Amino acid sequence: AQTVTQSQPEMSVQEAETVTLSCTYDTSESNYYLFWYKQPPSRQMILVIRQEAYKQQNATENRFSVNFQKAAKSFSLKISDSQLGDTAMYFCAFIGMNRDDKIIFGKGTRLHILP
Amino acid sequence: NAGVTQTPKFRVLKTGQSMTLLCAQDMNHEYMYWYRQDPGMGLRLIHYSVGEGTTAKGEVPDGYNVSRLKKQNFLLGLESAAPSQTSVYFCATSRGGNEQYFGPGTRLTVT
């Protein structure tokens, strides 16, 4: 069974710093998707970034980028020039490529951006 | 485009009462899901549907029922609420095998 592990329950960084959130996963599949979701205090779950496993190039969305290491089954999220609005819970997630595969979420990392 | 909406946003129930949560989507997605989110537990899948008229059990289905009579709506029912069902409930949709889009959540308290 697939699992997703986020080893950092909580982190704090100063505004404008760069922060990296860790995520590892376990699967026997070769093709799959990985995601990072953000959940701010408003509770809304927002998709931050997605990565297809068959793409070697790391995904980037503005200040958010990932370091995808397929062999190591690692998928970390880097937030550059962090802003107060980045304060949120961040969830790493995995899903296989079959239509009926269900998404597997990690337990989350609570990130505090300090002024 | 409203995306994914949930009704109600908040609700307080007494033990033993029943209620239905409504999830509606205008994204024309086939797949719909109900999750509950509890502190330290992340998101746990309650029930899901792969299309109109279909439903299936997720990780924590006990005490809940669902129906998908129309493609755009997915209902989650609690027949006899218990304090253990106090949680935040999220609906999500997807095209299947891909990212999910979430509703704003419903905070339910059972006293």
XYZ file of C-alpha atoms in Angstrom:
226
model
C 0.000 0.000 0.000
C 1.146 3.504 -0.732
C 2.109 5.742 2.156
C 3.055 9.406 2.413
C 5.188 10.661 5.284
C 5.795 14.235 6.329
C 8.406 14.162 9.062
C 8.112 17.808 10.151
C 4.905 18.402 12.107
C 5.635 22.114 12.538
C 8.122 24.705 11.256
C 8.726 28.413 11.691
C 10.759 30.763 9.509
C 11.219 34.497 9.213
C 9.488 36.380 6.457
C 11.539 36.563 3.218
C 13.531 33.446 4.085
C 13.486 30.246 2.093
C 11.975 27.140 3.649
C 11.866 23.512 2.557
C 9.155 21.067 3.592
C 9.965 17.362 3.397
C 7.852 14.545 2.053
C 8.672 10.927 1.373
C 6.403 8.307 -0.061
C 6.358 4.616 -0.693
C 4.973 2.956 -3.801
C 5.751 0.143 -6.180
C 4.245 2.011 -9.123
C 6.441 3.716 -11.696
C 3.944 6.322 -12.871
C 1.995 8.535 -10.529
C 1.284 12.112 -9.523
C 2.486 14.022 -6.495
C 0.959 17.182 -5.097
C 1.403 19.796 -2.447
C -1.760 21.297 -1.015
C -1.919 24.366 1.201
C -4.553 24.832 3.898
C -4.510 28.358 5.357
C -6.503 29.305 8.479
C -9.551 29.761 6.237
C -9.541 25.913 5.946
C -9.757 25.965 2.153
C -7.546 23.285 0.572
C -5.591 24.870 -2.271
C -3.485 22.998 -4.805
C -0.019 24.562 -4.784
C 1.921 22.420 -7.217
C 1.800 19.071 -8.990
C 4.466 16.783 -10.372
C 4.098 13.911 -12.811
C 6.503 11.108 -11.934
C 7.421 10.499 -15.561
C 8.731 14.067 -15.871
C 12.298 14.524 -14.715
C 12.023 18.290 -14.594
C 11.019 19.675 -11.212
C 7.735 21.577 -11.196
C 7.754 25.285 -10.384
C 4.936 27.735 -9.648
C 6.209 31.237 -8.937
C 7.875 31.113 -5.499
C 7.047 27.433 -5.035
C 9.225 24.679 -6.427
C 9.769 21.020 -5.741
C 12.787 18.765 -5.508
C 11.554 15.460 -6.883
C 13.919 12.552 -6.321
C 12.158 9.527 -7.802
C 14.732 6.923 -6.807
C 14.750 8.170 -3.240
C 10.944 8.586 -3.276
C 11.299 12.092 -1.994
C 9.219 15.131 -2.914
C 10.142 18.285 -1.006
C 8.559 21.703 -1.400
C 10.681 24.850 -1.412
C 9.096 28.204 -0.730
C 11.316 31.125 -1.688
C 10.969 34.653 -0.323
C 8.358 33.456 2.143
C 5.439 35.743 2.878
C 3.064 36.044 5.834
C 0.312 34.670 3.616
C 2.251 31.424 3.278
C 1.367 30.594 6.893
C -0.677 27.423 6.555
C -0.804 23.684 6.894
C 0.870 21.966 3.944
C -0.093 18.490 2.813
C 1.896 16.277 0.516
C -0.215 13.846 -1.531
C 0.237 10.915 -3.903
C -2.047 9.294 -6.451
C -1.510 6.528 -8.969
C -2.453 6.991 -12.597
C -5.390 4.606 -12.711
C -8.682 6.489 -12.789
C -9.967 4.715 -9.692
C -6.840 5.283 -7.608
C -7.484 7.251 -4.455
C -5.307 10.102 -3.316
C -3.130 9.474 -0.253
C -2.350 12.441 1.972
C 0.438 12.927 4.464
C -0.471 14.185 7.926
C 0.722 17.696 7.152
C 3.324 20.243 8.187
C 2.182 23.392 9.952
C 4.255 26.310 8.661
C 4.456 29.625 10.481
C 5.941 32.639 8.699
C 7.128 35.124 11.322
C 7.174 38.891 10.708
C -17.999 29.187 -11.824
C -18.620 28.284 -8.200
C -16.337 25.227 -8.332
C -17.127 23.024 -5.340
C -19.579 24.260 -2.724
C -20.689 22.751 0.571
C -23.821 23.355 2.600
C -23.942 24.145 5.502
C -20.670 25.746 6.601
C -21.279 25.126 10.294
C -23.650 22.909 12.233
C -24.162 21.844 15.834
C -26.045 18.625 16.471
C -27.138 16.803 19.565
C -26.202 13.143 19.938
C -28.677 11.001 18.052
C -29.845 13.681 15.634
C -29.513 13.241 11.902
C -28.369 15.579 9.181
C -27.286 15.710 5.553
C -24.326 17.591 4.134
C -24.610 18.676 0.521
C -21.722 18.945 -1.892
C -22.357 20.548 -5.280
C -19.940 20.992 -8.184
C -20.119 22.710 -11.537
C -16.835 21.282 -12.840
C -18.462 18.320 -14.598
C -16.162 15.940 -12.713
C -17.067 12.283 -12.535
C -15.398 11.573 -9.205
C -16.532 12.976 -5.876
C -15.246 12.324 -2.368
C -16.109 12.990 1.252
C -13.287 13.374 3.786
C -13.125 14.179 7.428
C -10.262 16.123 8.934
C -9.337 15.748 12.586
C -6.336 17.253 14.406
C -3.208 15.158 13.887
C -5.041 12.723 11.610
C -4.825 14.500 8.279
C -7.608 13.801 5.789
C -9.424 10.487 5.922
C -11.680 9.280 3.136
C -15.228 8.452 4.235
C -17.004 7.559 0.980
C -16.526 8.318 -2.657
C -18.294 8.071 -5.995
C -16.896 7.368 -9.441
C -20.028 8.532 -11.238
C -23.722 9.289 -11.011
C -25.561 6.517 -9.205
C -22.411 4.920 -7.761
C -20.921 5.053 -4.275
C -18.137 3.191 -2.486
C -16.681 3.008 1.000
C -13.469 4.720 1.936
C -11.249 4.375 4.971
C -13.741 5.419 7.680
C -17.300 4.774 6.391
C -19.029 3.644 9.597
C -21.839 5.896 10.762
C -22.175 7.646 7.388
C -24.211 7.084 4.245
C -23.948 8.786 0.871
C -25.927 9.213 -2.295
C -25.084 10.461 -5.795
C -28.406 10.793 -7.571
C -27.155 13.577 -9.810
C -23.678 13.981 -11.257
C -23.239 17.410 -9.717
C -24.336 16.529 -6.170
C -22.905 14.229 -3.529
C -24.763 13.938 -0.225
C -23.280 12.767 3.074
C -25.735 11.647 5.724
C -25.355 11.050 9.430
C -28.316 8.974 10.618
C -27.577 9.144 14.357
C -24.823 11.606 15.166
C -22.217 10.746 17.794
C -19.620 12.995 19.478
C -16.902 11.022 17.642
C -18.269 12.523 14.420
C -17.307 16.017 15.510
C -14.961 17.041 12.725
C -14.432 19.210 9.690
C -15.877 17.604 6.574
C -14.527 18.259 3.100
C -15.961 17.384 -0.250
C -13.646 17.059 -3.244
C -13.998 16.327 -6.946
C -11.684 15.100 -9.666
C -11.604 13.770 -13.193
C -10.197 10.571 -11.739
C -6.542 9.638 -11.212
C -5.584 13.250 -10.892
C -5.608 16.240 -8.562
C -8.666 16.892 -6.442
C -10.510 20.156 -5.984
C -11.912 20.843 -2.558
C -14.936 22.597 -1.162
C -14.617 25.079 1.714
C -15.457 22.544 4.410
C -18.220 22.064 6.975
C -17.461 22.275 10.669
C -19.731 19.865 12.541
C -19.957 19.685 16.304
C -21.923 16.912 18.008
C -22.701 17.516 21.671
